[in-house]
């Protein structure tokens, strides 16, 4: 795969992939991290690297307080990249996508993520609803972002323990079978007239809301939040 | 100005602009809101509308709990559009941009905002630092998003009363004079290796964090949050 652009190239050099070839412009090669890689001259920074290695979906929920983001048929690679950037920055355990009808980790995604995919576990599953059922058996709570009337405001659940957040594509939302596999549907309050956020903005709202305010004790911040215990039967 | 794309056209038809001419494809004209506008046949939905009317920057802080987003030299129109979408959806009072070295409200911005700019007050100022000084005289608290060591985690301030949030461009951050005009610098915790969020994702984290968790009493939601009173001298 060819990774291109300054940030994606920097992160790919810092990440686990095998590098076959490096290109850079004279200007880009002023940065020592790029010059030291011995680039060939080109118009832009670029890397030929080994293919992106997807993570094993089963491994993402190992941590007792792991937070995993799942995308249901998000086909726009820029949206996938932007969500990966949010997930990596927020400290999520990983991102799960479908093998079909979903954007995969391409160079466009690497770029849109500002290189964050190089340091993030991204896993593919053949059937997202089945994955969610499996996650529930592993004692994760599964929350689906939704505008359905049955959804509760996203700041109400306590999000204890393993958390899986599922976001659908813009316009279509969650497929019925995916929504049905969720323990609870959650909604982001919309106070304007447009009525929806981009999927990456929604991911940012939810993940930071959960990690920073609702269960900050797990992430080293200070607010007590809403930590009433819940039993996962 | 020509506004194009389904969502931007729908919102422009619902908003305050004067419409001169409407275009739509046969497929797009299946939607009654577009068919009823009497479109000319074209490949895509598009509108010729009056120029975008900027709001008066002085009017944005009238509400006692107004929250205003300011962008310091954000030049990418897609980022401006995405921030406007977050601001409109979250119920912010408006967005302030500079007259120079900033993206202005162009058709690309309309599209990137999914039409949200049609329902949002966007104001231009000749000097952002001066605007912030004026906002402080109007009893607003001004918070600048920053990765500086002096920044406090964004969930610490109580954000009572009028709030102005300032975000810089990716890469450069806030200019020194703009940062110096802030009452407090605030940071979004970064737990990954990439170390930054896109400006629209950062805006989403901050605005929803403030409106949903720190001062939810003002927006009709339920968490008591951190509402210790603060005196603005």
Short mmCIF file of C-alpha atoms in Angstrom, two decimals, chain B:
data_model
loop_
_atom_site.label_atom_id
_atom_site.label_comp_id
_atom_site.label_asym_id
_atom_site.label_seq_id
_atom_site.Cartn_x
_atom_site.Cartn_y
_atom_site.Cartn_z
CA UNK B 1 -24.34 32.28 -4.66
CA UNK B 2 -25.03 28.78 -5.97
CA UNK B 3 -25.77 26.26 -3.23
CA UNK B 4 -25.56 22.65 -4.38
CA UNK B 5 -26.28 19.23 -2.98
CA UNK B 6 -29.43 17.80 -1.47
CA UNK B 7 -29.05 18.83 2.18
CA UNK B 8 -27.63 22.32 1.52
CA UNK B 9 -30.46 22.99 -0.94
CA UNK B 10 -33.13 21.74 1.46
CA UNK B 11 -31.80 23.90 4.30
CA UNK B 12 -31.39 26.96 2.07
CA UNK B 13 -35.05 26.59 1.00
CA UNK B 14 -36.03 26.45 4.68
CA UNK B 15 -33.76 29.33 5.67
CA UNK B 16 -33.88 33.10 5.28
CA UNK B 17 -32.20 33.53 1.88
CA UNK B 18 -33.97 34.76 -1.23
CA UNK B 19 -34.14 32.04 -3.87
CA UNK B 20 -33.65 33.10 -7.49
CA UNK B 21 -33.58 29.75 -9.29
CA UNK B 22 -33.85 26.05 -8.46
CA UNK B 23 -32.38 23.04 -10.23
CA UNK B 24 -32.93 19.36 -9.58
CA UNK B 25 -32.50 16.01 -11.22
CA UNK B 26 -35.61 13.93 -11.85
CA UNK B 27 -34.53 11.69 -9.04
CA UNK B 28 -33.96 14.53 -6.57
CA UNK B 29 -37.33 16.07 -7.55
CA UNK B 30 -39.13 13.03 -6.19
CA UNK B 31 -38.88 14.79 -2.83
CA UNK B 32 -41.93 17.02 -2.52
CA UNK B 33 -40.04 19.87 -0.83
CA UNK B 34 -37.85 20.10 -3.92
CA UNK B 35 -40.54 19.37 -6.54
CA UNK B 36 -42.75 22.09 -5.03
CA UNK B 37 -39.98 24.64 -5.58
CA UNK B 38 -40.48 24.21 -9.35
CA UNK B 39 -36.97 23.15 -10.32
CA UNK B 40 -35.32 23.33 -13.71
CA UNK B 41 -33.93 20.00 -14.83
CA UNK B 42 -30.25 19.43 -14.01
CA UNK B 43 -27.83 16.74 -12.89
CA UNK B 44 -27.97 17.64 -9.22
CA UNK B 45 -29.95 19.71 -6.73
CA UNK B 46 -28.79 23.32 -6.77
CA UNK B 47 -30.08 26.77 -5.86
CA UNK B 48 -29.18 30.27 -6.88
CA UNK B 49 -29.69 32.26 -3.70
CA UNK B 50 -28.87 35.65 -2.27
CA UNK B 51 -25.46 36.01 -0.67
CA UNK B 52 -24.98 34.64 2.80
CA UNK B 53 -25.82 37.31 5.35
CA UNK B 54 -23.35 37.43 8.16
CA UNK B 55 -24.62 38.18 11.63
CA UNK B 56 -23.55 41.10 13.79
CA UNK B 57 -20.83 39.77 16.09
CA UNK B 58 -22.07 42.00 18.88
CA UNK B 59 -25.47 40.33 18.90
CA UNK B 60 -24.25 36.81 19.58
CA UNK B 61 -23.64 37.24 23.29
CA UNK B 62 -27.02 38.76 24.14
CA UNK B 63 -28.33 35.64 25.84
CA UNK B 64 -27.16 35.27 29.43
CA UNK B 65 -26.04 31.71 28.78
CA UNK B 66 -24.96 32.15 25.17
CA UNK B 67 -22.16 29.91 23.94
CA UNK B 68 -20.20 31.27 20.99
CA UNK B 69 -17.53 29.43 19.00
CA UNK B 70 -14.64 31.45 17.54
CA UNK B 71 -12.24 30.12 14.92
CA UNK B 72 -8.75 31.56 14.70
CA UNK B 73 -7.51 31.34 11.11
CA UNK B 74 -9.25 28.12 10.16
CA UNK B 75 -8.70 28.22 6.42
CA UNK B 76 -10.12 24.88 5.29
CA UNK B 77 -13.73 25.42 4.19
CA UNK B 78 -14.65 21.84 5.03
CA UNK B 79 -13.48 22.37 8.58
CA UNK B 80 -15.46 25.61 8.85
CA UNK B 81 -18.54 23.83 7.52
CA UNK B 82 -18.11 20.91 9.90
CA UNK B 83 -17.71 23.28 12.87
CA UNK B 84 -20.86 25.16 11.82
CA UNK B 85 -22.77 21.89 11.71
CA UNK B 86 -21.64 21.05 15.25
CA UNK B 87 -22.50 24.55 16.48
CA UNK B 88 -25.98 24.52 14.95
CA UNK B 89 -26.75 21.02 16.16
CA UNK B 90 -25.54 21.69 19.69
CA UNK B 91 -27.53 24.91 19.99
CA UNK B 92 -24.63 27.37 20.11
CA UNK B 93 -25.49 31.05 19.67
CA UNK B 94 -23.15 31.39 16.71
CA UNK B 95 -19.73 31.16 15.15
CA UNK B 96 -17.23 34.01 14.78
CA UNK B 97 -14.54 33.99 12.08
CA UNK B 98 -11.92 36.48 10.96
CA UNK B 99 -12.39 38.57 7.84
CA UNK B 100 -8.94 37.59 6.63
CA UNK B 101 -6.95 34.35 6.55
CA UNK B 102 -10.08 32.41 7.37
CA UNK B 103 -12.46 30.38 5.27
CA UNK B 104 -15.62 32.41 4.54
CA UNK B 105 -19.12 31.03 3.98
CA UNK B 106 -18.84 29.67 0.44
CA UNK B 107 -20.83 26.91 -1.30
CA UNK B 108 -18.23 24.39 -0.11
CA UNK B 109 -18.87 25.49 3.46
CA UNK B 110 -22.64 25.24 2.96
CA UNK B 111 -22.20 21.71 1.73
CA UNK B 112 -19.73 20.67 4.44
CA UNK B 113 -22.16 21.99 7.03
CA UNK B 114 -25.00 19.88 5.54
CA UNK B 115 -26.86 23.18 5.23
CA UNK B 116 -26.50 24.10 8.91
CA UNK B 117 -25.14 27.57 8.06
CA UNK B 118 -28.62 28.52 6.81
CA UNK B 119 -29.88 28.40 10.40
CA UNK B 120 -26.77 29.61 12.20
CA UNK B 121 -25.47 33.07 13.04
CA UNK B 122 -21.98 33.37 11.54
CA UNK B 123 -20.23 36.68 12.20
CA UNK B 124 -17.00 38.15 10.85
CA UNK B 125 -14.64 40.33 12.82
CA UNK B 126 -11.62 42.24 11.64
CA UNK B 127 -9.57 41.35 14.71
CA UNK B 128 -10.36 38.29 16.77
CA UNK B 129 -8.26 39.27 19.81
CA UNK B 130 -10.10 42.60 19.98
CA UNK B 131 -13.43 40.79 19.74
CA UNK B 132 -12.45 38.56 22.65
CA UNK B 133 -11.47 41.57 24.76
CA UNK B 134 -14.88 43.08 24.01
CA UNK B 135 -16.61 39.83 24.90
CA UNK B 136 -14.89 39.86 28.30
CA UNK B 137 -16.20 43.36 28.91
CA UNK B 138 -19.67 41.95 28.21
CA UNK B 139 -19.07 39.48 31.05
CA UNK B 140 -18.34 36.50 28.86
CA UNK B 141 -15.66 34.03 29.91
CA UNK B 142 -13.28 33.27 27.10
CA UNK B 143 -11.75 29.78 26.87
CA UNK B 144 -9.09 28.89 24.32
CA UNK B 145 -8.50 25.30 23.26
CA UNK B 146 -4.79 24.70 23.56
CA UNK B 147 -2.16 22.04 24.11
CA UNK B 148 -0.01 24.46 26.14
CA UNK B 149 1.25 23.25 29.51
CA UNK B 150 -0.79 25.97 31.23
CA UNK B 151 -4.08 24.61 29.86
CA UNK B 152 -6.42 22.84 32.29
CA UNK B 153 -8.49 19.78 31.31
CA UNK B 154 -11.61 21.07 29.58
CA UNK B 155 -13.93 19.47 32.12
CA UNK B 156 -12.63 21.62 34.98
CA UNK B 157 -14.09 25.11 34.41
CA UNK B 158 -17.75 25.58 35.36
CA UNK B 159 -18.64 27.51 32.19
CA UNK B 160 -21.31 29.58 33.91
CA UNK B 161 -22.93 32.44 32.05
CA UNK B 162 -21.76 33.61 28.66
CA UNK B 163 -19.07 31.40 27.18
CA UNK B 164 -16.77 32.02 24.24
CA UNK B 165 -14.75 29.03 23.01
CA UNK B 166 -11.81 29.72 20.72
CA UNK B 167 -10.30 27.06 18.48
CA UNK B 168 -7.25 27.45 16.30
CA UNK B 169 -6.31 25.82 13.06
CA UNK B 170 -4.88 22.35 12.94
CA UNK B 171 -1.13 22.46 13.18
CA UNK B 172 -0.75 26.09 14.20
CA UNK B 173 -3.18 26.36 17.11
CA UNK B 174 -4.06 29.78 18.55
CA UNK B 175 -1.98 32.81 17.69
CA UNK B 176 -0.20 34.22 20.77
CA UNK B 177 -2.29 37.40 20.90
CA UNK B 178 -5.49 35.38 20.67
CA UNK B 179 -4.33 32.94 23.37
CA UNK B 180 -3.39 35.91 25.56
CA UNK B 181 -6.91 37.33 25.20
CA UNK B 182 -8.43 34.18 26.73
CA UNK B 183 -9.39 34.00 30.40
CA UNK B 184 -8.30 30.38 30.49
CA UNK B 185 -6.73 27.82 28.22
CA UNK B 186 -8.39 24.41 28.16
CA UNK B 187 -7.11 21.09 26.86
CA UNK B 188 -8.78 17.98 25.55
CA UNK B 189 -6.94 14.97 27.00
CA UNK B 190 -5.09 13.05 24.30
CA UNK B 191 -4.57 9.41 25.15
CA UNK B 192 -3.18 8.17 21.86
CA UNK B 193 -0.03 8.75 19.85
CA UNK B 194 -1.37 11.05 17.17
CA UNK B 195 -1.97 13.82 19.63
CA UNK B 196 -4.64 15.99 18.07
CA UNK B 197 -8.23 16.05 16.95
CA UNK B 198 -9.63 17.65 13.85
CA UNK B 199 -11.04 21.11 14.74
CA UNK B 200 -14.65 20.00 14.20
CA UNK B 201 -14.21 16.94 16.41
CA UNK B 202 -12.62 19.17 19.06
CA UNK B 203 -15.56 21.58 18.81
CA UNK B 204 -17.98 18.66 19.21
CA UNK B 205 -16.16 17.37 22.29
CA UNK B 206 -16.07 20.79 23.94
CA UNK B 207 -19.54 22.07 23.12
CA UNK B 208 -21.36 18.88 23.99
CA UNK B 209 -19.19 18.33 27.05
CA UNK B 210 -20.13 21.79 28.33
CA UNK B 211 -23.81 21.79 27.39
CA UNK B 212 -24.52 18.20 28.31
CA UNK B 213 -22.43 17.57 31.39
CA UNK B 214 -20.98 20.69 32.97
CA UNK B 215 -24.02 22.94 32.81
CA UNK B 216 -26.89 20.69 31.80
CA UNK B 217 -29.35 22.64 33.95
CA UNK B 218 -29.25 25.34 31.32
CA UNK B 219 -30.14 23.03 28.50
CA UNK B 220 -32.79 20.86 30.02
CA UNK B 221 -30.73 17.79 30.75
CA UNK B 222 -30.28 16.04 33.99
CA UNK B 223 -26.75 15.82 35.32
CA UNK B 224 -25.89 18.20 38.13
CA UNK B 225 -22.30 18.53 36.91
CA UNK B 226 -19.81 20.91 38.35
CA UNK B 227 -21.84 24.02 39.07
CA UNK B 228 -19.93 25.73 41.84
CA UNK B 229 -20.63 29.43 41.43
CA UNK B 230 -17.92 31.67 40.12
CA UNK B 231 -17.83 35.43 40.37
CA UNK B 232 -16.85 37.29 37.27
CA UNK B 233 -15.28 40.41 38.69
#
